[in-house]
Rosetta silent file (secondary structure, phi, psi, omega in degrees, C-alpha in Angstrom):
SEQUENCE: MTKVQLIADAGSTKAEWCLLNNGKIKTILTSGISPYFLDGSQIEDLLSRELLPRLGRVEVEEVFYYGTGCLNPDNRALVLKSLRRLFKAARVAVWHDVEGAARGLCVHSKGVASILGTGSSSCFYDGKKIRKNNPGLGYVLGDEGSGAYLGRKVIQYYLYNTFDEDLRARFDAAYVTNSAEILERVYKQPLPNRYLAGFARFLADNRGHYMVENIIEDGLNDFFFTHLCKFREAWKYPVNFVGSIAFGFKDVLKDLCSSYSFELGKILQKPMKGLIEYHS
SCORE:     score description
SCORE:     0.000 S_00000001
   1 L     0.000  135.638 -178.703  132.194   97.028   65.191 S_00000001
   2 L   -67.262  134.622  178.908  129.089   95.745   66.995 S_00000001
   3 L   -78.780  153.232  175.956  129.097   96.343   70.726 S_00000001
   4 L   -78.066  117.905 -174.415  128.636   93.539   73.220 S_00000001
   5 E  -116.365  148.236  174.380  125.091   93.959   74.514 S_00000001
   6 E  -126.286  117.980 -178.832  123.150   92.430   77.379 S_00000001
   7 E  -111.010  132.795 -178.845  119.342   92.651   77.162 S_00000001
   8 E  -121.430  135.620  170.902  117.169   91.743   80.139 S_00000001
   9 E  -119.127   98.053 -169.981  113.468   90.961   80.366 S_00000001
  10 E  -109.627  114.570  174.507  112.912   90.744   84.116 S_00000001
  11 L  -102.062 -174.494 -179.518  109.610   89.715   85.644 S_00000001
  12 L   -74.004  -31.092 -175.954  108.678   88.957   89.226 S_00000001
  13 L   -92.803  -42.358  179.953  109.054   85.195   88.813 S_00000001
  14 E  -149.917  161.680  179.403  111.957   84.882   86.396 S_00000001
  15 E  -129.548  137.462  176.473  114.300   86.983   84.288 S_00000001
  16 E  -109.998  128.311  179.744  115.679   86.276   80.823 S_00000001
  17 E  -116.833  132.492 -179.472  119.062   87.733   79.880 S_00000001
  18 E  -121.207  117.470  178.524  120.339   87.708   76.309 S_00000001
  19 E   -95.603  119.134  178.144  124.037   88.297   75.609 S_00000001
  20 E  -105.300  113.981 -173.780  124.736   89.514   72.065 S_00000001
  21 E  -139.049  105.192  175.769  128.394   89.076   71.209 S_00000001
  22 L    55.260   45.595  177.209  129.767   89.247   67.675 S_00000001
  23 L    85.772   -7.844 -179.811  126.651   87.796   66.086 S_00000001
  24 E   -99.517  145.532 -179.013  126.251   85.073   68.711 S_00000001
  25 E  -118.869  127.086  176.726  123.321   84.915   71.112 S_00000001
  26 E  -123.738  125.824 -179.203  123.538   83.397   74.595 S_00000001
  27 E  -103.778  133.351  179.768  120.438   83.134   76.784 S_00000001
  28 E  -128.732  132.401  177.180  120.662   83.023   80.578 S_00000001
  29 E  -107.485  135.441  176.257  117.731   82.560   82.964 S_00000001
  30 E  -130.492  175.376  173.336  117.777   83.838   86.541 S_00000001
  31 E   -63.010  158.826  179.772  115.302   84.282   89.359 S_00000001
  32 L   -68.182  158.763 -178.893  112.852   87.162   88.993 S_00000001
  33 L  -130.207  110.799  174.340  113.695   90.690   90.108 S_00000001
  34 L  -121.211  116.039  179.307  111.064   92.920   91.644 S_00000001
  35 L   -66.962   -7.165  173.608  112.333   96.138   93.291 S_00000001
  36 L   -77.914  -24.008 -176.988  109.169   96.081   95.387 S_00000001
  37 L  -114.234  -18.883 -178.454  110.436   92.951   97.130 S_00000001
  38 L  -119.577  137.178  174.469  114.235   93.159   96.722 S_00000001
  39 L   -90.246 -179.338 -175.034  116.555   95.976   97.773 S_00000001
  40 H   -59.504  -45.332 -178.559  119.744   96.952   95.951 S_00000001
  41 H   -65.542  -34.788  178.556  122.068   94.605   97.828 S_00000001
  42 H   -69.204  -38.698  177.121  119.699   91.671   97.280 S_00000001
  43 H   -64.139  -45.849  179.391  119.532   92.387   93.543 S_00000001
  44 H   -62.230  -40.995  179.573  123.321   92.589   93.335 S_00000001
  45 H   -64.727  -43.263  179.795  123.700   89.376   95.318 S_00000001
  46 H   -60.544  -47.618 -177.448  121.201   87.547   93.102 S_00000001
  47 H   -71.507  -30.894  176.957  122.905   88.629   89.883 S_00000001
  48 H   -65.421  -32.355 -179.488  126.369   87.944   91.273 S_00000001
  49 H   -85.305  -42.097 -168.717  125.298   84.367   91.938 S_00000001
  50 H  -102.988  -21.587 -175.872  123.063   83.595   88.970 S_00000001
  51 L  -109.851  -57.612 -171.991  124.178   85.859   86.100 S_00000001
  52 H   -54.905  -43.661 -179.645  127.790   87.046   86.265 S_00000001
  53 H   -61.216  -26.219 -177.178  129.428   83.593   86.463 S_00000001
  54 H   -88.945   -7.871  175.005  127.622   82.546   83.283 S_00000001
  55 H   -81.455  -19.594 -179.393  128.775   85.584   81.318 S_00000001
  56 L    70.486 -142.013 -176.254  132.368   84.390   81.533 S_00000001
  57 L   -95.079    8.418 -178.478  135.115   86.840   80.641 S_00000001
  58 L   -65.555  134.717  177.569  133.027   88.836   78.186 S_00000001
  59 L   -94.241  103.574 -178.833  133.217   92.604   78.711 S_00000001
  60 L   -73.127  130.855 -177.439  129.654   93.873   78.407 S_00000001
  61 L  -102.625  -27.981  179.626  129.500   97.334   76.819 S_00000001
  62 E  -138.759  134.148  176.274  125.750   98.039   76.877 S_00000001
  63 E  -120.476  121.076  176.921  123.035   96.822   79.241 S_00000001
  64 E  -114.000  108.925 -172.813  119.382   97.283   78.256 S_00000001
  65 E  -112.745  127.515  175.079  117.158   96.282   81.162 S_00000001
  66 E  -119.802  118.968 -173.249  113.353   96.006   81.067 S_00000001
  67 E  -143.045  152.310  175.831  111.853   95.126   84.397 S_00000001
  68 L   -61.906  142.435  178.126  108.731   94.883   86.475 S_00000001
  69 L    82.898   -6.251 -173.321  108.240   97.733   88.934 S_00000001
  70 L   -87.470    6.174  169.122  110.541  100.097   87.042 S_00000001
  71 L   -70.974  -31.613  175.734  107.797  102.527   86.083 S_00000001
  72 L   -69.671  121.992 -175.956  108.249  103.825   89.634 S_00000001
  73 H   -57.119  -38.886  179.419  111.192  106.313   89.525 S_00000001
  74 H   -65.689  -41.679  178.022  112.603  105.156   92.863 S_00000001
  75 H   -65.475  -41.599  178.585  112.552  101.523   91.783 S_00000001
  76 H   -60.497  -43.683  179.693  114.127  102.407   88.457 S_00000001
  77 H   -63.925  -38.155  179.455  116.919  104.301   90.239 S_00000001
  78 H   -63.357  -47.256  179.825  117.504  101.369   92.580 S_00000001
  79 H   -65.561  -42.423  179.515  117.858   98.870   89.706 S_00000001
  80 H   -59.369  -44.675  179.489  120.007  101.279   87.702 S_00000001
  81 H   -62.931  -41.487 -179.917  122.384  101.775   90.624 S_00000001
  82 H   -64.467  -44.019 -179.642  122.677   98.022   91.178 S_00000001
  83 H   -66.931  -37.772  178.643  123.428   97.308   87.520 S_00000001
  84 H   -66.303  -30.718  176.050  126.013  100.080   87.349 S_00000001
  85 H   -68.161  -35.323 -177.576  127.795   98.562   90.340 S_00000001
  86 H   -84.094  -32.501 -178.405  127.967   95.209   88.570 S_00000001
  87 L  -120.690   72.887 -172.187  128.771   96.515   85.064 S_00000001
  88 L   -63.883  -30.134 -176.347  131.079   99.434   85.805 S_00000001
  89 L   -95.008    0.557 -174.097  132.397   99.816   82.250 S_00000001
  90 L  -101.503  155.320  168.902  129.045   99.523   80.487 S_00000001
  91 E   -84.278  124.183 -174.511  126.400  102.011   79.439 S_00000001
  92 E  -116.045  132.343  175.520  123.285  100.999   81.364 S_00000001
  93 E  -129.970  136.428 -178.484  119.685  101.901   80.543 S_00000001
  94 E  -123.418  128.411  174.892  116.633  100.809   82.540 S_00000001
  95 E  -126.736  163.758  177.005  113.017  100.836   81.351 S_00000001
  96 E   -79.550  165.205 -173.329  109.865   99.341   82.820 S_00000001
  97 H   -65.670  -25.494  179.015  108.518   96.013   81.578 S_00000001
  98 H   -67.935  -37.325  174.982  105.651   97.619   79.649 S_00000001
  99 H   -61.612  -41.030  177.628  108.197   99.408   77.463 S_00000001
 100 H   -64.104  -40.548  177.941  109.839   96.047   76.874 S_00000001
 101 H   -63.597  -43.997 -178.844  106.523   94.468   75.961 S_00000001
 102 H   -62.914  -47.494 -179.863  105.718   97.294   73.517 S_00000001
 103 H   -68.699  -38.155 -179.101  109.105   97.148   71.796 S_00000001
 104 H   -70.100  -34.482 -178.936  109.189   93.358   71.823 S_00000001
 105 H   -85.841  -43.186 -171.797  105.688   92.980   70.377 S_00000001
 106 H  -103.109  -21.788 -175.925  105.450   95.960   68.034 S_00000001
 107 L    56.240  -91.266  179.124  109.128   96.850   67.391 S_00000001
 108 L  -124.035   20.135 -179.982  108.475   99.978   65.274 S_00000001
 109 L  -107.773  158.231  177.495  104.755   99.555   64.500 S_00000001
 110 E   -77.959  144.529  177.576  101.719  101.060   66.195 S_00000001
 111 E   173.544  168.142  173.091   99.685   98.833   68.478 S_00000001
 112 E   -94.269  130.852 -178.742   98.342   98.033   71.916 S_00000001
 113 E  -118.650  133.197 -177.670  100.742   95.935   73.978 S_00000001
 114 E  -130.274  142.715  173.476   99.705   93.932   77.014 S_00000001
 115 E  -106.619  127.360  172.611  101.554   91.883   79.603 S_00000001
 116 E  -131.423   85.656  178.927   99.822   88.864   81.091 S_00000001
 117 L  -127.539 -131.403  173.491  102.356   87.075   83.268 S_00000001
 118 L   -59.632  -41.253  173.867  102.731   86.991   87.027 S_00000001
 119 L  -115.503 -172.438  178.979  101.302   90.540   86.893 S_00000001
 120 E  -143.965  152.749  176.943   99.494   92.470   84.171 S_00000001
 121 E  -167.264  170.531 -178.741   99.701   95.828   82.427 S_00000001
 122 E  -157.597  162.233  179.355   98.973   97.461   79.066 S_00000001
 123 E  -160.368  165.588  167.113   99.795  100.458   76.874 S_00000001
 124 E  -108.344  127.991 -175.355   99.348  102.082   73.481 S_00000001
 125 E  -116.472  127.747 -175.638  102.619  102.309   71.543 S_00000001
 126 E   -92.505   13.578 -178.650  102.943  104.609   68.506 S_00000001
 127 L    98.059  -15.692  178.210  105.938  102.799   67.018 S_00000001
 128 L  -129.854  -43.126 -176.342  108.422  105.000   68.857 S_00000001
 129 L  -137.761  159.966  170.136  107.072  105.772   72.305 S_00000001
 130 E   -78.764  120.591 -178.601  104.393  104.704   74.751 S_00000001
 131 E   -96.526  -30.460  177.784  101.667  107.322   74.429 S_00000001
 132 E  -138.522  137.601 -178.758   99.173  105.883   76.893 S_00000001
 133 E  -133.978  131.576  177.560   99.843  103.537   79.769 S_00000001
 134 E  -116.425   79.911 -171.729   97.349  101.763   81.984 S_00000001
 135 L   -67.714  151.855  175.611   99.640  100.376   84.704 S_00000001
 136 L   -72.797  160.542 -179.888   98.653   97.524   86.955 S_00000001
 137 L  -103.363   12.652 -179.468   97.975   98.143   90.634 S_00000001
 138 H    85.929  169.298 -170.730   99.804   95.060   91.824 S_00000001
 139 H   -68.617  -19.810 -179.377   98.479   91.724   92.982 S_00000001
 140 H   -80.472  -47.524 -173.361   96.515   93.163   95.944 S_00000001
 141 H  -100.022  -18.057 -174.070   94.531   95.890   94.161 S_00000001
 142 L  -152.796 -123.132 -176.662   94.681   94.862   90.524 S_00000001
 143 L    58.090   39.022  178.912   96.714   92.745   88.081 S_00000001
 144 L   -54.546  137.878  177.145   93.507   91.588   86.411 S_00000001
 145 L    78.629   -4.587 -176.691   94.034   88.575   84.167 S_00000001
 146 L   -80.911  174.159  175.828   97.501   87.860   85.539 S_00000001
 147 H   -62.318  -41.304  178.940   98.851   84.629   86.981 S_00000001
 148 H   -65.009  -38.694  179.993   98.512   86.022   90.500 S_00000001
 149 H   -65.945  -47.196  179.951   94.926   87.104   89.772 S_00000001
 150 H   -69.400  -39.745  178.460   93.917   83.736   88.339 S_00000001
 151 H   -63.648  -36.275  177.096   95.822   81.830   91.018 S_00000001
 152 H   -62.840  -38.087  177.300   94.026   83.824   93.693 S_00000001
 153 H   -63.804  -40.373  177.868   90.705   82.736   92.175 S_00000001
 154 H   -59.453  -46.408 -179.949   91.826   79.097   92.343 S_00000001
 155 H   -63.353  -41.965  178.463   92.675   79.503   96.031 S_00000001
 156 H   -60.614  -46.553  179.672   89.368   81.232   96.725 S_00000001
 157 H   -60.073  -37.541 -178.926   87.405   78.432   95.051 S_00000001
 158 H   -72.003  -50.524 -175.538   89.359   75.888   97.095 S_00000001
 159 H   -70.926  -31.559  176.983   89.173   77.601  100.478 S_00000001
 160 L   -83.565    0.988 -179.572   85.514   78.589  100.061 S_00000001
 161 L    59.184   39.008  178.084   84.760   74.994   99.056 S_00000001
 162 L   -84.635  -29.567  177.857   83.317   76.157   95.735 S_00000001
 163 L   -58.402  144.124  171.790   85.053   73.442   93.694 S_00000001
 164 L   -73.494  175.148 -174.726   82.969   70.357   93.037 S_00000001
 165 H   -60.331  -38.074 -179.451   84.233   67.026   94.399 S_00000001
 166 H   -62.192  -51.137 -178.207   86.089   66.202   91.182 S_00000001
 167 H   -67.861  -36.805  178.438   88.072   69.458   91.056 S_00000001
 168 H   -63.240  -39.757  177.342   88.757   69.415   94.782 S_00000001
 169 H   -64.317  -40.191  178.004   90.202   65.917   94.470 S_00000001
 170 H   -64.197  -40.808  179.210   92.381   67.074   91.567 S_00000001
 171 H   -63.599  -46.728 -178.998   93.587   70.045   93.621 S_00000001
 172 H   -62.504  -32.214  178.367   94.429   67.867   96.635 S_00000001
 173 H   -73.680  -32.015 -177.433   96.352   65.508   94.365 S_00000001
 174 H   -84.106  -32.852 -175.757   98.321   68.358   92.789 S_00000001
 175 L  -129.998  115.594  176.162   99.074   70.366   95.942 S_00000001
 176 L   -86.508   90.682 -174.648   99.792   68.824   99.322 S_00000001
 177 L  -151.969 -178.085  177.698   98.689   71.810  101.381 S_00000001
 178 L  -152.864  174.352 -174.659   95.962   73.132  103.668 S_00000001
 179 H   -62.770  -38.784 -179.089   94.242   76.414  104.511 S_00000001
 180 H   -62.564  -43.337  179.964   96.671   77.277  107.331 S_00000001
 181 H   -67.218  -41.618  179.834   99.707   76.872  105.083 S_00000001
 182 H   -60.839  -47.806 -179.133   98.104   78.832  102.237 S_00000001
 183 H   -65.469  -35.593  176.213   97.223   81.767  104.485 S_00000001
 184 H   -62.448  -45.658 -178.719  100.718   81.712  106.005 S_00000001
 185 H   -67.050  -36.364 -176.947  102.323   81.864  102.544 S_00000001
 186 H   -76.499  -41.940 -170.635  100.024   84.644  101.331 S_00000001
 187 H  -102.017  -16.787 -174.295  100.063   86.926  104.368 S_00000001
 188 L  -126.193  -17.509 -177.373  103.355   86.255  106.155 S_00000001
 189 L   -98.834  158.150  179.628  105.899   84.866  103.696 S_00000001
 190 L   -70.711  159.098  175.817  107.862   86.806  101.029 S_00000001
 191 L    54.849   51.889  179.255  106.836   86.988   97.362 S_00000001
 192 H   -64.511  -29.636  179.032  103.135   86.139   97.775 S_00000001
 193 H   -63.085  -40.746  178.635  102.395   87.245   94.193 S_00000001
 194 H   -66.910  -38.879  178.445  104.749   84.576   92.864 S_00000001
 195 H   -62.452  -47.834  179.804  103.183   82.004   95.179 S_00000001
 196 H   -61.817  -42.009 -178.223   99.656   82.840   94.005 S_00000001
 197 H   -61.642  -27.030  179.207  100.696   82.783   90.346 S_00000001
 198 L   -61.630  -24.927 -179.018  101.902   79.222   90.806 S_00000001
 199 L   -80.854   -8.098  174.663   98.291   78.079   91.158 S_00000001
 200 H   -65.802  -24.081  177.126   97.456   79.279   87.637 S_00000001
 201 H   -59.256  -33.539  179.117   99.115   76.037   86.519 S_00000001
 202 H   -59.555  -37.092  178.743   96.110   74.191   87.984 S_00000001
 203 H   -67.137  -44.307 -179.671   93.900   75.940   85.434 S_00000001
 204 H   -63.611  -33.354 -177.121   96.168   75.003   82.542 S_00000001
 205 H   -82.404   -9.122 -175.552   96.250   71.367   83.695 S_00000001
 206 L  -129.725   35.705  177.690   92.477   71.063   84.001 S_00000001
 207 L   -59.711  146.451  178.260   91.129   72.711   80.868 S_00000001
 208 L   105.554  -28.279  176.380   87.660   71.599   79.843 S_00000001
 209 L   -74.304  135.022 -171.881   86.087   71.607   83.290 S_00000001
 210 H   -61.425  -34.279  178.550   83.381   74.268   83.327 S_00000001
 211 H   -68.033  -40.817  177.898   84.610   75.875   86.575 S_00000001
 212 H   -62.806  -46.450 -179.798   88.149   76.119   85.245 S_00000001
 213 H   -63.560  -35.679  178.050   86.976   77.644   81.983 S_00000001
 214 H   -65.983  -42.550  179.228   84.838   80.141   83.885 S_00000001
 215 H   -61.736  -45.271 -178.270   87.771   81.268   86.045 S_00000001
 216 H   -64.395  -51.172 -176.255   90.012   81.727   82.994 S_00000001
 217 H   -65.140  -43.746 -179.971   87.442   83.552   80.875 S_00000001
 218 H   -64.064  -42.356 -178.727   86.192   85.769   83.712 S_00000001
 219 H   -64.946  -43.605  179.546   89.731   86.672   84.794 S_00000001
 220 H   -72.056  -35.343  176.339   90.893   87.570   81.292 S_00000001
 221 H   -63.990  -35.275  175.441   87.655   89.413   80.562 S_00000001
 222 H   -58.644  -37.459  177.889   88.315   91.529   83.679 S_00000001
 223 H   -67.179  -44.678  178.969   91.601   92.560   82.017 S_00000001
 224 H   -59.497  -50.199 -175.296   89.860   93.455   78.738 S_00000001
 225 H   -67.857  -42.675 -174.912   87.134   95.465   80.447 S_00000001
 226 H   -77.972  -32.789 -172.994   89.361   97.207   83.016 S_00000001
 227 L  -113.889  -59.938 -171.493   92.363   97.921   80.800 S_00000001
 228 H   -66.079  -34.357 -179.648   92.005   97.420   77.055 S_00000001
 229 H   -69.517  -10.214  176.883   88.640   99.145   76.788 S_00000001
 230 H   -78.184  -13.797  179.959   90.280  102.305   78.158 S_00000001
 231 L  -102.982  114.647  175.558   92.205  102.660   74.872 S_00000001
 232 H   -66.718  -21.863  178.588   90.162  103.851   71.915 S_00000001
 233 H   -66.607  -17.383 -179.493   93.197  102.759   69.864 S_00000001
 234 H   -63.376  -22.111  177.930   92.300   99.146   70.692 S_00000001
 235 H   -95.293   -0.253 -178.331   89.656   99.369   67.957 S_00000001
 236 L  -113.436  -29.714 -175.159   92.098  100.939   65.444 S_00000001
 237 L  -128.468  162.170 -179.872   95.351   98.986   65.817 S_00000001
 238 L   -59.057  143.567  176.533   96.355   95.373   66.563 S_00000001
 239 E  -104.493  119.816 -172.725   96.091   94.262   70.180 S_00000001
 240 E  -115.342  154.162 -177.549   99.147   92.238   71.196 S_00000001
 241 E  -136.607  147.273  174.810   99.961   90.094   74.229 S_00000001
 242 E  -142.730  148.124  177.462  103.060   88.704   75.880 S_00000001
 243 L   127.962  162.762 -176.104  103.617   86.523   78.933 S_00000001
 244 H   -63.071  -39.637  179.284  103.092   83.006   80.215 S_00000001
 245 H   -68.205  -44.372  178.386   99.376   83.493   80.907 S_00000001
 246 H   -58.445  -46.780 -176.647   98.766   85.082   77.494 S_00000001
 247 H   -68.855  -37.933 -177.407  100.607   82.291   75.709 S_00000001
 248 H   -72.869  -28.847 -177.812   98.986   79.522   77.743 S_00000001
 249 L  -120.105   39.694 -175.867   95.423   80.770   77.250 S_00000001
 250 H   -65.716  -25.195  177.410   95.731   82.268   73.770 S_00000001
 251 H   -65.345  -37.282  178.546   92.553   80.518   72.618 S_00000001
 252 H   -70.229  -40.696  177.820   90.569   82.487   75.211 S_00000001
 253 H   -61.416  -40.385  179.315   92.299   85.742   74.200 S_00000001
 254 H   -61.201  -45.034  179.787   91.414   85.080   70.577 S_00000001
 255 H   -65.634  -40.109 -179.850   87.738   84.595   71.460 S_00000001
 256 H   -66.957  -40.857  176.969   87.674   87.701   73.662 S_00000001
 257 H   -59.785  -39.647  178.874   89.274   89.849   70.950 S_00000001
 258 H   -65.201  -41.792 -177.873   86.579   88.667   68.567 S_00000001
 259 H   -69.936  -28.129  178.372   83.792   89.475   71.037 S_00000001
 260 L   -92.528    0.511 -177.419   85.207   92.975   71.640 S_00000001
 261 L    61.799   37.146  174.019   85.823   93.523   67.887 S_00000001
 262 L   -93.559  146.800  171.341   89.584   93.912   68.445 S_00000001
 263 L   -84.112  116.778 -179.469   92.124   92.956   65.774 S_00000001
 264 E   -75.827  126.659  176.314   94.340   90.322   67.390 S_00000001
 265 E   -95.828 -124.575 -178.628   98.050   90.900   66.791 S_00000001
 266 E   -89.332  149.046  168.210  100.843   88.777   68.253 S_00000001
 267 E  -126.478  109.282 -176.004  100.655   86.500   71.276 S_00000001
 268 E  -118.017  149.550  174.168  104.162   85.736   72.520 S_00000001
 269 L   -76.800  -36.444 -178.807  105.477   83.902   75.536 S_00000001
 270 L  -138.655  151.430 -178.613  108.508   86.204   75.714 S_00000001
 271 L   -93.137    1.179 -167.619  109.399   89.570   74.121 S_00000001
 272 H   -59.913  -41.629 -178.896  113.115   88.885   73.702 S_00000001
 273 H   -57.598  -43.811  178.696  113.145   88.173   69.952 S_00000001
 274 H   -68.418  -35.076  178.596  111.498   91.532   69.265 S_00000001
 275 H   -66.890  -37.205  176.423  113.819   93.321   71.712 S_00000001
 276 H   -63.475  -43.640  178.342  116.847   91.930   69.900 S_00000001
 277 H   -62.690  -42.557 -179.579  115.399   93.186   66.615 S_00000001
 278 H   -61.141  -46.147 -175.230  114.667   96.594   68.178 S_00000001
 279 H   -81.535  -10.146  175.746  118.178   97.088   69.572 S_00000001
 280 L   -90.817    0.000    0.000  119.883   95.865   66.438 S_00000001
């Protein structure tokens, strides 16, 4: 008999949970979970409010969690402990989000898997395990090509008054804010990476303007040069992408893969379909 499984794809901004029960699939969305910003009690409180009530009376037997920040052993242990407190009767396994991206994109095939969401990361997956991993350094030191990285560029262009009059007017119409508020949110308020990533939407809404296209192409090219070019396998196997930024700017990724002579594989918004296939 098939066990009742709960699969999680948890990013910094949002988390997708998929309950597999007797052939039926139920999807639940919650706030993001980053062990860099949330402690164990905060994670438990969040899931108690946003996840458990929507599971109903179902007895979950297996929990497969893929989450941002879980490459760090301490963070992984923190998330594992929190999930075990909430699902006492279940077998719980925790992996980092890059593992989830690799399994979701490649399932059992060889390939390079990349995350381009709020943050960014990449790896080479041999169909069974991650053999090489080029982890991101977070939104302060790295995360090239991510939503936070691109959003930071938008803010820089705005605060440095680099935008032309047209783009500045569009920005002011889209965001009722000022430099003092922006700096307060970035340097003093919680979850600054999520805040910065929110400004990537401005790029998506203003495609065609040469400054916008330059920010997108330069930011994604930084990811290719800094991360993908470190894998010689990128020239041997398909290069795959997952995440909101990847999906939203897939035309740019396609052009960059062509310029780097990479074989473009899948570009997905979410890895869940592949994760369901992997665990089944």
